Amino acid sequence: MSEIKQLEADYLIIGAGAMGLAFADELLKHDKQASIVFVERRGMSGGHWVDAYDHVKLHQPAIAYGVNSLELSESKTDLSSRPQIIHYFERISKNLVSTGRARFLFKCDFVGEQPLDKGAIATVASNIDEGVSYRIHVKRKIVDSGYMRVEVPAT
Ligand SMILES: Cc1cc2nc3c(=O)[nH]c(=O)nc-3n(C[C@H](O)[C@H](O)[C@H](O)COP(=O)(O)OP(=O)(O)OC[C@H]3O[C@@H](n4cnc5c(N)ncnc54)[C@H](O)[C@@H]3O)c2cc1C
Protein backbone atom coordinates (compact mmCIF):
# COMPACT_ATOMS: atom_id res chain seq x y z
CA MET A 1 0.00 0.00 0.00
CA SER A 2 1.34 3.46 -0.81
CA GLU A 3 1.24 6.50 1.45
CA ILE A 4 2.05 10.07 0.40
CA LYS A 5 2.97 12.46 3.19
CA GLN A 6 2.51 16.18 2.60
CA LEU A 7 5.06 18.69 3.89
CA GLU A 8 5.83 22.34 3.34
CA ALA A 9 9.05 24.35 3.75
CA ASP A 10 10.81 27.38 2.31
CA TYR A 11 13.88 25.37 1.28
CA LEU A 12 14.52 21.75 0.47
CA ILE A 13 18.18 20.82 0.84
CA ILE A 14 19.29 17.64 -0.91
CA GLY A 15 22.08 16.15 1.20
CA ALA A 16 23.09 16.59 4.85
CA GLY A 17 26.85 16.73 4.33
CA ALA A 18 29.20 19.60 5.09
CA MET A 19 27.88 21.75 2.26
CA GLY A 20 24.17 21.39 3.03
CA LEU A 21 24.66 21.91 6.77
CA ALA A 22 26.86 24.97 6.26
CA PHE A 23 24.27 26.49 3.93
CA ALA A 24 21.46 25.84 6.43
CA ASP A 25 23.52 27.20 9.32
CA GLU A 26 23.98 30.55 7.59
CA LEU A 27 20.48 30.67 6.15
CA LEU A 28 18.75 30.22 9.52
CA LYS A 29 21.04 32.81 11.08
CA HIS A 30 20.26 35.48 8.49
CA ASP A 31 16.63 34.69 7.74
CA LYS A 32 14.68 34.36 10.98
CA GLN A 33 11.58 33.04 9.21
CA ALA A 34 13.06 30.45 6.85
CA SER A 35 12.21 26.78 7.23
CA ILE A 36 14.14 23.83 5.80
CA VAL A 37 13.60 20.18 5.02
CA PHE A 38 16.74 18.09 4.45
CA VAL A 39 16.54 14.96 2.32
CA GLU A 40 19.42 12.58 2.94
CA ARG A 41 19.97 9.17 1.40
CA ARG A 42 22.21 8.06 4.25
CA GLY A 43 20.90 7.33 7.75
CA MET A 44 22.50 10.34 9.43
CA SER A 45 24.19 13.68 8.78
CA GLY A 46 27.82 13.86 7.69
CA GLY A 47 27.74 13.01 4.01
CA HIS A 48 30.65 10.88 2.80
CA TRP A 49 32.19 10.89 6.30
CA VAL A 50 29.42 8.51 7.41
CA ASP A 51 30.94 5.81 5.19
CA ALA A 52 34.64 6.73 5.36
CA TYR A 53 37.14 4.39 7.04
CA ASP A 54 37.77 5.26 10.72
CA HIS A 55 41.46 6.01 10.09
CA VAL A 56 40.64 8.78 7.58
CA LYS A 57 41.34 12.28 8.85
CA LEU A 58 40.81 15.82 7.66
CA HIS A 59 43.59 17.14 5.45
CA GLN A 60 43.59 20.52 7.14
CA PRO A 61 43.42 21.98 10.66
CA ALA A 62 39.97 21.79 12.28
CA ILE A 63 39.70 25.57 12.56
CA ALA A 64 39.25 25.86 8.79
CA TYR A 65 36.50 23.24 8.49
CA GLY A 66 32.79 23.11 9.24
CA VAL A 67 29.94 25.52 9.83
CA ASN A 68 30.31 29.07 11.09
CA SER A 69 28.26 28.72 14.29
CA LEU A 70 30.20 25.84 15.87
CA GLU A 71 33.90 24.98 16.08
CA LEU A 72 34.90 21.48 15.12
CA SER A 73 37.55 21.16 17.78
CA GLU A 74 38.91 23.09 20.78
CA SER A 75 42.37 22.33 19.49
CA LYS A 76 42.30 24.44 16.36
CA THR A 77 45.25 22.65 14.79
CA ASP A 78 43.75 19.13 15.02
CA LEU A 79 43.51 17.01 11.91
CA SER A 80 40.16 15.66 13.12
CA SER A 81 39.33 11.97 12.84
CA ARG A 82 36.21 10.53 11.25
CA PRO A 83 34.51 9.83 14.65
CA GLN A 84 35.18 13.43 15.73
CA ILE A 85 33.75 14.75 12.48
CA ILE A 86 30.65 12.54 12.70
CA HIS A 87 30.03 13.69 16.28
CA TYR A 88 30.43 17.29 15.11
CA PHE A 89 27.88 16.88 12.31
CA GLU A 90 25.47 15.32 14.80
CA ARG A 91 25.77 18.35 17.08
CA ILE A 92 25.17 20.72 14.17
CA SER A 93 22.07 18.79 13.12
CA LYS A 94 20.67 18.86 16.67
CA ASN A 95 21.25 22.61 16.80
CA LEU A 96 19.42 23.08 13.52
CA VAL A 97 16.47 20.95 14.67
CA SER A 98 16.35 22.83 17.99
CA THR A 99 15.49 26.04 16.09
CA GLY A 100 12.15 24.40 15.22
CA ARG A 101 12.75 25.43 11.59
CA ALA A 102 14.68 22.44 10.24
CA ARG A 103 13.81 18.80 9.92
CA PHE A 104 15.64 15.84 8.41
CA LEU A 105 14.26 13.05 6.26
CA PHE A 106 17.00 10.39 6.50
CA LYS A 107 17.15 7.27 4.34
CA CYS A 108 15.19 9.15 1.73
CA ASP A 109 15.96 10.01 -1.87
CA PHE A 110 15.13 13.15 -3.75
CA VAL A 111 13.28 11.88 -6.80
CA GLY A 112 12.30 14.98 -8.73
CA GLU A 113 10.50 18.28 -8.84
CA GLN A 114 7.61 19.91 -10.55
CA PRO A 115 8.16 23.67 -10.88
CA LEU A 116 5.45 26.11 -9.80
CA ASP A 117 5.20 29.82 -10.65
CA LYS A 118 6.87 30.34 -7.31
CA GLY A 119 8.78 27.41 -5.80
CA ALA A 120 8.19 23.77 -6.65
CA ILE A 121 6.64 20.52 -5.57
CA ALA A 122 9.37 18.03 -4.69
CA THR A 123 8.94 14.29 -4.59
CA VAL A 124 10.95 12.30 -2.07
CA ALA A 125 10.91 8.53 -1.59
CA SER A 126 11.65 6.64 1.61
CA ASN A 127 14.32 3.95 1.26
CA ILE A 128 13.11 2.00 4.29
CA ASP A 129 9.33 2.21 4.18
CA GLU A 130 8.40 0.79 0.81
CA GLY A 131 5.50 2.74 -0.65
CA VAL A 132 6.05 5.79 1.56
CA SER A 133 6.83 9.02 -0.25
CA TYR A 134 6.70 12.72 0.47
CA ARG A 135 5.17 15.49 -1.55
CA ILE A 136 6.87 18.65 -0.37
CA HIS A 137 5.68 22.12 -1.25
CA VAL A 138 8.96 24.08 -1.46
CA LYS A 139 8.05 27.74 -1.31
CA ARG A 140 11.43 29.19 -2.25
CA LYS A 141 14.25 26.94 -3.48
CA ILE A 142 15.51 23.41 -3.88
CA VAL A 143 19.24 23.38 -3.08
CA ASP A 144 21.32 20.48 -4.37
CA SER A 145 24.20 20.17 -1.90
CA GLY A 146 25.18 16.79 -3.36
CA TYR A 147 26.42 18.71 -6.37
CA MET A 148 30.07 17.71 -5.80
CA ARG A 149 29.19 13.99 -6.09
CA VAL A 150 31.89 13.01 -3.58
CA GLU A 151 32.93 9.36 -3.55
CA VAL A 152 35.10 7.63 -0.96
CA PRO A 153 37.12 4.40 -1.23
CA ALA A 154 34.97 2.73 1.46
CA THR A 155 32.00 2.79 -0.90
C1 LIG B 1 38.78 11.54 2.56
C2 LIG B 1 38.39 12.98 2.35
C3 LIG B 1 38.99 13.98 3.12
C4 LIG B 1 38.63 15.31 2.93
N1 LIG B 1 39.25 16.27 3.69
C5 LIG B 1 38.91 17.56 3.50
C6 LIG B 1 39.53 18.59 4.27
O1 LIG B 1 40.43 18.36 5.07
N2 LIG B 1 39.12 19.86 4.08
C7 LIG B 1 38.15 20.18 3.16
O2 LIG B 1 37.79 21.35 3.04
N3 LIG B 1 37.56 19.22 2.43
C8 LIG B 1 37.92 17.94 2.56
N4 LIG B 1 37.33 16.98 1.78
C9 LIG B 1 36.38 17.40 0.77
C10 LIG B 1 34.99 17.00 1.21
O3 LIG B 1 34.41 16.46 0.09
C11 LIG B 1 34.22 18.17 1.80
O4 LIG B 1 34.94 18.70 2.85
C12 LIG B 1 32.84 17.84 2.34
O5 LIG B 1 32.83 16.93 3.43
C13 LIG B 1 31.96 17.38 1.24
O6 LIG B 1 30.67 17.67 1.66
P1 LIG B 1 29.49 17.77 0.63
O7 LIG B 1 28.29 18.17 1.44
O8 LIG B 1 29.87 18.57 -0.54
O9 LIG B 1 29.33 16.26 0.04
P2 LIG B 1 28.91 14.88 0.77
O10 LIG B 1 29.65 14.68 2.02
O11 LIG B 1 29.07 13.85 -0.30
O12 LIG B 1 27.38 15.09 1.09
C14 LIG B 1 26.39 15.10 0.10
C15 LIG B 1 25.22 14.28 0.61
O13 LIG B 1 24.16 14.39 -0.33
C16 LIG B 1 23.44 13.18 -0.32
N5 LIG B 1 22.68 13.08 -1.58
C17 LIG B 1 23.13 13.30 -2.84
N6 LIG B 1 22.14 13.14 -3.74
C18 LIG B 1 21.03 12.81 -3.02
C19 LIG B 1 19.67 12.52 -3.38
N7 LIG B 1 19.25 12.54 -4.66
N8 LIG B 1 18.80 12.23 -2.40
C20 LIG B 1 19.19 12.20 -1.09
N9 LIG B 1 20.47 12.49 -0.70
C21 LIG B 1 21.37 12.78 -1.65
C22 LIG B 1 24.51 12.10 -0.20
O14 LIG B 1 23.96 10.91 0.37
C23 LIG B 1 25.51 12.79 0.74
O15 LIG B 1 25.36 12.37 2.10
C24 LIG B 1 37.67 15.66 1.95
C25 LIG B 1 37.08 14.64 1.19
C26 LIG B 1 37.43 13.32 1.38
C27 LIG B 1 36.77 12.27 0.52
PDB file of C-alpha atoms and ligand atoms in Angstrom:
ATOM      1  CA  MET A   1       0.000   0.000   0.000  1.00  0.00           C
ATOM      2  CA  SER A   2       1.342   3.463  -0.807  1.00  0.00           C
ATOM      3  CA  GLU A   3       1.242   6.498   1.451  1.00  0.00           C
ATOM      4  CA  ILE A   4       2.045  10.074   0.400  1.00  0.00           C
ATOM      5  CA  LYS A   5       2.965  12.456   3.191  1.00  0.00           C
ATOM      6  CA  GLN A   6       2.509  16.180   2.595  1.00  0.00           C
ATOM      7  CA  LEU A   7       5.056  18.691   3.890  1.00  0.00           C
ATOM      8  CA  GLU A   8       5.833  22.345   3.339  1.00  0.00           C
ATOM      9  CA  ALA A   9       9.054  24.348   3.749  1.00  0.00           C
ATOM     10  CA  ASP A  10      10.807  27.378   2.307  1.00  0.00           C
ATOM     11  CA  TYR A  11      13.882  25.375   1.284  1.00  0.00           C
ATOM     12  CA  LEU A  12      14.522  21.751   0.470  1.00  0.00           C
ATOM     13  CA  ILE A  13      18.184  20.817   0.837  1.00  0.00           C
ATOM     14  CA  ILE A  14      19.293  17.638  -0.915  1.00  0.00           C
ATOM     15  CA  GLY A  15      22.083  16.154   1.201  1.00  0.00           C
ATOM     16  CA  ALA A  16      23.087  16.587   4.852  1.00  0.00           C
ATOM     17  CA  GLY A  17      26.847  16.728   4.326  1.00  0.00           C
ATOM     18  CA  ALA A  18      29.201  19.604   5.085  1.00  0.00           C
ATOM     19  CA  MET A  19      27.880  21.745   2.262  1.00  0.00           C
ATOM     20  CA  GLY A  20      24.166  21.393   3.033  1.00  0.00           C
ATOM     21  CA  LEU A  21      24.658  21.906   6.772  1.00  0.00           C
ATOM     22  CA  ALA A  22      26.858  24.974   6.262  1.00  0.00           C
ATOM     23  CA  PHE A  23      24.274  26.490   3.929  1.00  0.00           C
ATOM     24  CA  ALA A  24      21.462  25.843   6.432  1.00  0.00           C
ATOM     25  CA  ASP A  25      23.524  27.197   9.322  1.00  0.00           C
ATOM     26  CA  GLU A  26      23.985  30.549   7.588  1.00  0.00           C
ATOM     27  CA  LEU A  27      20.480  30.665   6.154  1.00  0.00           C
ATOM     28  CA  LEU A  28      18.752  30.219   9.523  1.00  0.00           C
ATOM     29  CA  LYS A  29      21.045  32.811  11.078  1.00  0.00           C
ATOM     30  CA  HIS A  30      20.264  35.481   8.490  1.00  0.00           C
ATOM     31  CA  ASP A  31      16.628  34.688   7.744  1.00  0.00           C
ATOM     32  CA  LYS A  32      14.682  34.361  10.982  1.00  0.00           C
ATOM     33  CA  GLN A  33      11.585  33.036   9.206  1.00  0.00           C
ATOM     34  CA  ALA A  34      13.059  30.449   6.848  1.00  0.00           C
ATOM     35  CA  SER A  35      12.205  26.775   7.233  1.00  0.00           C
ATOM     36  CA  ILE A  36      14.142  23.827   5.798  1.00  0.00           C
ATOM     37  CA  VAL A  37      13.597  20.175   5.023  1.00  0.00           C
ATOM     38  CA  PHE A  38      16.736  18.090   4.446  1.00  0.00           C
ATOM     39  CA  VAL A  39      16.538  14.965   2.323  1.00  0.00           C
ATOM     40  CA  GLU A  40      19.422  12.580   2.942  1.00  0.00           C
ATOM     41  CA  ARG A  41      19.967   9.167   1.401  1.00  0.00           C
ATOM     42  CA  ARG A  42      22.213   8.062   4.251  1.00  0.00           C
ATOM     43  CA  GLY A  43      20.903   7.326   7.753  1.00  0.00           C
ATOM     44  CA  MET A  44      22.497  10.342   9.433  1.00  0.00           C
ATOM     45  CA  SER A  45      24.195  13.679   8.780  1.00  0.00           C
ATOM     46  CA  GLY A  46      27.820  13.857   7.690  1.00  0.00           C
ATOM     47  CA  GLY A  47      27.738  13.010   4.010  1.00  0.00           C
ATOM     48  CA  HIS A  48      30.654  10.884   2.800  1.00  0.00           C
ATOM     49  CA  TRP A  49      32.192  10.893   6.305  1.00  0.00           C
ATOM     50  CA  VAL A  50      29.422   8.508   7.406  1.00  0.00           C
ATOM     51  CA  ASP A  51      30.944   5.809   5.193  1.00  0.00           C
ATOM     52  CA  ALA A  52      34.636   6.725   5.363  1.00  0.00           C
ATOM     53  CA  TYR A  53      37.144   4.387   7.036  1.00  0.00           C
ATOM     54  CA  ASP A  54      37.771   5.258  10.716  1.00  0.00           C
ATOM     55  CA  HIS A  55      41.455   6.006  10.092  1.00  0.00           C
ATOM     56  CA  VAL A  56      40.636   8.780   7.578  1.00  0.00           C
ATOM     57  CA  LYS A  57      41.344  12.285   8.852  1.00  0.00           C
ATOM     58  CA  LEU A  58      40.814  15.823   7.659  1.00  0.00           C
ATOM     59  CA  HIS A  59      43.592  17.141   5.450  1.00  0.00           C
ATOM     60  CA  GLN A  60      43.590  20.518   7.139  1.00  0.00           C
ATOM     61  CA  PRO A  61      43.415  21.979  10.661  1.00  0.00           C
ATOM     62  CA  ALA A  62      39.966  21.786  12.282  1.00  0.00           C
ATOM     63  CA  ILE A  63      39.697  25.566  12.556  1.00  0.00           C
ATOM     64  CA  ALA A  64      39.250  25.856   8.794  1.00  0.00           C
ATOM     65  CA  TYR A  65      36.499  23.241   8.486  1.00  0.00           C
ATOM     66  CA  GLY A  66      32.793  23.115   9.245  1.00  0.00           C
ATOM     67  CA  VAL A  67      29.936  25.524   9.833  1.00  0.00           C
ATOM     68  CA  ASN A  68      30.312  29.069  11.091  1.00  0.00           C
ATOM     69  CA  SER A  69      28.257  28.719  14.287  1.00  0.00           C
ATOM     70  CA  LEU A  70      30.202  25.845  15.870  1.00  0.00           C
ATOM     71  CA  GLU A  71      33.905  24.982  16.076  1.00  0.00           C
ATOM     72  CA  LEU A  72      34.903  21.481  15.118  1.00  0.00           C
ATOM     73  CA  SER A  73      37.555  21.157  17.785  1.00  0.00           C
ATOM     74  CA  GLU A  74      38.911  23.093  20.777  1.00  0.00           C
ATOM     75  CA  SER A  75      42.369  22.331  19.486  1.00  0.00           C
ATOM     76  CA  LYS A  76      42.298  24.444  16.363  1.00  0.00           C
ATOM     77  CA  THR A  77      45.252  22.645  14.787  1.00  0.00           C
ATOM     78  CA  ASP A  78      43.750  19.125  15.016  1.00  0.00           C
ATOM     79  CA  LEU A  79      43.507  17.013  11.908  1.00  0.00           C
ATOM     80  CA  SER A  80      40.159  15.655  13.120  1.00  0.00           C
ATOM     81  CA  SER A  81      39.333  11.970  12.840  1.00  0.00           C
ATOM     82  CA  ARG A  82      36.212  10.531  11.248  1.00  0.00           C
ATOM     83  CA  PRO A  83      34.508   9.833  14.646  1.00  0.00           C
ATOM     84  CA  GLN A  84      35.176  13.434  15.731  1.00  0.00           C
ATOM     85  CA  ILE A  85      33.753  14.748  12.480  1.00  0.00           C
ATOM     86  CA  ILE A  86      30.650  12.544  12.698  1.00  0.00           C
ATOM     87  CA  HIS A  87      30.033  13.688  16.282  1.00  0.00           C
ATOM     88  CA  TYR A  88      30.434  17.292  15.109  1.00  0.00           C
ATOM     89  CA  PHE A  89      27.882  16.883  12.306  1.00  0.00           C
ATOM     90  CA  GLU A  90      25.465  15.318  14.803  1.00  0.00           C
ATOM     91  CA  ARG A  91      25.774  18.349  17.077  1.00  0.00           C
ATOM     92  CA  ILE A  92      25.167  20.724  14.166  1.00  0.00           C
ATOM     93  CA  SER A  93      22.068  18.787  13.119  1.00  0.00           C
ATOM     94  CA  LYS A  94      20.669  18.859  16.672  1.00  0.00           C
ATOM     95  CA  ASN A  95      21.254  22.611  16.800  1.00  0.00           C
ATOM     96  CA  LEU A  96      19.416  23.081  13.517  1.00  0.00           C
ATOM     97  CA  VAL A  97      16.467  20.954  14.668  1.00  0.00           C
ATOM     98  CA  SER A  98      16.346  22.831  17.985  1.00  0.00           C
ATOM     99  CA  THR A  99      15.488  26.036  16.095  1.00  0.00           C
ATOM    100  CA  GLY A 100      12.153  24.402  15.218  1.00  0.00           C
ATOM    101  CA  ARG A 101      12.745  25.426  11.593  1.00  0.00           C
ATOM    102  CA  ALA A 102      14.682  22.443  10.244  1.00  0.00           C
ATOM    103  CA  ARG A 103      13.809  18.795   9.917  1.00  0.00           C
ATOM    104  CA  PHE A 104      15.643  15.842   8.411  1.00  0.00           C
ATOM    105  CA  LEU A 105      14.263  13.049   6.260  1.00  0.00           C
ATOM    106  CA  PHE A 106      16.995  10.385   6.496  1.00  0.00           C
ATOM    107  CA  LYS A 107      17.148   7.267   4.338  1.00  0.00           C
ATOM    108  CA  CYS A 108      15.195   9.151   1.735  1.00  0.00           C
ATOM    109  CA  ASP A 109      15.964  10.007  -1.867  1.00  0.00           C
ATOM    110  CA  PHE A 110      15.126  13.150  -3.745  1.00  0.00           C
ATOM    111  CA  VAL A 111      13.279  11.877  -6.802  1.00  0.00           C
ATOM    112  CA  GLY A 112      12.302  14.981  -8.733  1.00  0.00           C
ATOM    113  CA  GLU A 113      10.495  18.279  -8.840  1.00  0.00           C
ATOM    114  CA  GLN A 114       7.607  19.913 -10.546  1.00  0.00           C
ATOM    115  CA  PRO A 115       8.157  23.674 -10.881  1.00  0.00           C
ATOM    116  CA  LEU A 116       5.454  26.109  -9.804  1.00  0.00           C
ATOM    117  CA  ASP A 117       5.197  29.822 -10.647  1.00  0.00           C
ATOM    118  CA  LYS A 118       6.874  30.341  -7.312  1.00  0.00           C
ATOM    119  CA  GLY A 119       8.778  27.406  -5.799  1.00  0.00           C
ATOM    120  CA  ALA A 120       8.187  23.774  -6.651  1.00  0.00           C
ATOM    121  CA  ILE A 121       6.636  20.519  -5.574  1.00  0.00           C
ATOM    122  CA  ALA A 122       9.374  18.031  -4.692  1.00  0.00           C
ATOM    123  CA  THR A 123       8.944  14.291  -4.593  1.00  0.00           C
ATOM    124  CA  VAL A 124      10.953  12.299  -2.069  1.00  0.00           C
ATOM    125  CA  ALA A 125      10.910   8.532  -1.586  1.00  0.00           C
ATOM    126  CA  SER A 126      11.654   6.641   1.605  1.00  0.00           C
ATOM    127  CA  ASN A 127      14.324   3.952   1.261  1.00  0.00           C
ATOM    128  CA  ILE A 128      13.115   2.004   4.294  1.00  0.00           C
ATOM    129  CA  ASP A 129       9.334   2.206   4.178  1.00  0.00           C
ATOM    130  CA  GLU A 130       8.402   0.790   0.814  1.00  0.00           C
ATOM    131  CA  GLY A 131       5.503   2.735  -0.653  1.00  0.00           C
ATOM    132  CA  VAL A 132       6.050   5.794   1.562  1.00  0.00           C
ATOM    133  CA  SER A 133       6.833   9.022  -0.251  1.00  0.00           C
ATOM    134  CA  TYR A 134       6.697  12.721   0.472  1.00  0.00           C
ATOM    135  CA  ARG A 135       5.170  15.490  -1.554  1.00  0.00           C
ATOM    136  CA  ILE A 136       6.867  18.652  -0.371  1.00  0.00           C
ATOM    137  CA  HIS A 137       5.683  22.121  -1.245  1.00  0.00           C
ATOM    138  CA  VAL A 138       8.956  24.084  -1.465  1.00  0.00           C
ATOM    139  CA  LYS A 139       8.047  27.738  -1.308  1.00  0.00           C
ATOM    140  CA  ARG A 140      11.431  29.195  -2.253  1.00  0.00           C
ATOM    141  CA  LYS A 141      14.253  26.942  -3.479  1.00  0.00           C
ATOM    142  CA  ILE A 142      15.508  23.412  -3.882  1.00  0.00           C
ATOM    143  CA  VAL A 143      19.236  23.380  -3.081  1.00  0.00           C
ATOM    144  CA  ASP A 144      21.324  20.476  -4.369  1.00  0.00           C
ATOM    145  CA  SER A 145      24.195  20.165  -1.902  1.00  0.00           C
ATOM    146  CA  GLY A 146      25.178  16.791  -3.355  1.00  0.00           C
ATOM    147  CA  TYR A 147      26.421  18.707  -6.367  1.00  0.00           C
ATOM    148  CA  MET A 148      30.067  17.710  -5.801  1.00  0.00           C
ATOM    149  CA  ARG A 149      29.187  13.988  -6.090  1.00  0.00           C
ATOM    150  CA  VAL A 150      31.890  13.014  -3.582  1.00  0.00           C
ATOM    151  CA  GLU A 151      32.932   9.361  -3.552  1.00  0.00           C
ATOM    152  CA  VAL A 152      35.102   7.626  -0.962  1.00  0.00           C
ATOM    153  CA  PRO A 153      37.118   4.398  -1.228  1.00  0.00           C
ATOM    154  CA  ALA A 154      34.971   2.728   1.462  1.00  0.00           C
ATOM    155  CA  THR A 155      31.998   2.793  -0.900  1.00  0.00           C
TER     156      THR A 155
HETATM  157  C1  LIG B   1      38.776  11.538   2.565  1.00  0.00           C
HETATM  158  C2  LIG B   1      38.390  12.976   2.353  1.00  0.00           C
HETATM  159  C3  LIG B   1      38.991  13.980   3.124  1.00  0.00           C
HETATM  160  C4  LIG B   1      38.634  15.312   2.926  1.00  0.00           C
HETATM  161  N1  LIG B   1      39.253  16.274   3.686  1.00  0.00           N
HETATM  162  C5  LIG B   1      38.910  17.556   3.505  1.00  0.00           C
HETATM  163  C6  LIG B   1      39.532  18.594   4.269  1.00  0.00           C
HETATM  164  O1  LIG B   1      40.433  18.355   5.070  1.00  0.00           O
HETATM  165  N2  LIG B   1      39.118  19.859   4.080  1.00  0.00           N
HETATM  166  C7  LIG B   1      38.148  20.180   3.163  1.00  0.00           C
HETATM  167  O2  LIG B   1      37.789  21.346   3.039  1.00  0.00           O
HETATM  168  N3  LIG B   1      37.561  19.221   2.429  1.00  0.00           N
HETATM  169  C8  LIG B   1      37.925  17.941   2.560  1.00  0.00           C
HETATM  170  N4  LIG B   1      37.335  16.983   1.780  1.00  0.00           N
HETATM  171  C9  LIG B   1      36.381  17.395   0.766  1.00  0.00           C
HETATM  172  C10 LIG B   1      34.990  17.005   1.212  1.00  0.00           C
HETATM  173  O3  LIG B   1      34.415  16.462   0.089  1.00  0.00           O
HETATM  174  C11 LIG B   1      34.218  18.166   1.802  1.00  0.00           C
HETATM  175  O4  LIG B   1      34.941  18.697   2.847  1.00  0.00           O
HETATM  176  C12 LIG B   1      32.839  17.843   2.338  1.00  0.00           C
HETATM  177  O5  LIG B   1      32.826  16.930   3.431  1.00  0.00           O
HETATM  178  C13 LIG B   1      31.958  17.382   1.244  1.00  0.00           C
HETATM  179  O6  LIG B   1      30.667  17.670   1.658  1.00  0.00           O
HETATM  180  P1  LIG B   1      29.486  17.766   0.634  1.00  0.00           P
HETATM  181  O7  LIG B   1      28.295  18.167   1.439  1.00  0.00           O
HETATM  182  O8  LIG B   1      29.871  18.573  -0.542  1.00  0.00           O
HETATM  183  O9  LIG B   1      29.331  16.264   0.035  1.00  0.00           O
HETATM  184  P2  LIG B   1      28.914  14.882   0.770  1.00  0.00           P
HETATM  185  O10 LIG B   1      29.651  14.682   2.019  1.00  0.00           O
HETATM  186  O11 LIG B   1      29.071  13.853  -0.296  1.00  0.00           O
HETATM  187  O12 LIG B   1      27.381  15.088   1.091  1.00  0.00           O
HETATM  188  C14 LIG B   1      26.391  15.099   0.104  1.00  0.00           C
HETATM  189  C15 LIG B   1      25.219  14.282   0.610  1.00  0.00           C
HETATM  190  O13 LIG B   1      24.160  14.387  -0.334  1.00  0.00           O
HETATM  191  C16 LIG B   1      23.438  13.177  -0.319  1.00  0.00           C
HETATM  192  N5  LIG B   1      22.682  13.079  -1.581  1.00  0.00           N
HETATM  193  C17 LIG B   1      23.134  13.298  -2.843  1.00  0.00           C
HETATM  194  N6  LIG B   1      22.143  13.138  -3.736  1.00  0.00           N
HETATM  195  C18 LIG B   1      21.031  12.814  -3.018  1.00  0.00           C
HETATM  196  C19 LIG B   1      19.672  12.523  -3.377  1.00  0.00           C
HETATM  197  N7  LIG B   1      19.253  12.538  -4.658  1.00  0.00           N
HETATM  198  N8  LIG B   1      18.801  12.229  -2.401  1.00  0.00           N
HETATM  199  C20 LIG B   1      19.195  12.203  -1.094  1.00  0.00           C
HETATM  200  N9  LIG B   1      20.471  12.487  -0.696  1.00  0.00           N
HETATM  201  C21 LIG B   1      21.373  12.782  -1.649  1.00  0.00           C
HETATM  202  C22 LIG B   1      24.505  12.100  -0.195  1.00  0.00           C
HETATM  203  O14 LIG B   1      23.960  10.912   0.369  1.00  0.00           O
HETATM  204  C23 LIG B   1      25.514  12.787   0.736  1.00  0.00           C
HETATM  205  O15 LIG B   1      25.363  12.372   2.096  1.00  0.00           O
HETATM  206  C24 LIG B   1      37.670  15.658   1.954  1.00  0.00           C
HETATM  207  C25 LIG B   1      37.078  14.642   1.187  1.00  0.00           C
HETATM  208  C26 LIG B   1      37.427  13.324   1.378  1.00  0.00           C
HETATM  209  C27 LIG B   1      36.768  12.266   0.517  1.00  0.00           C
END
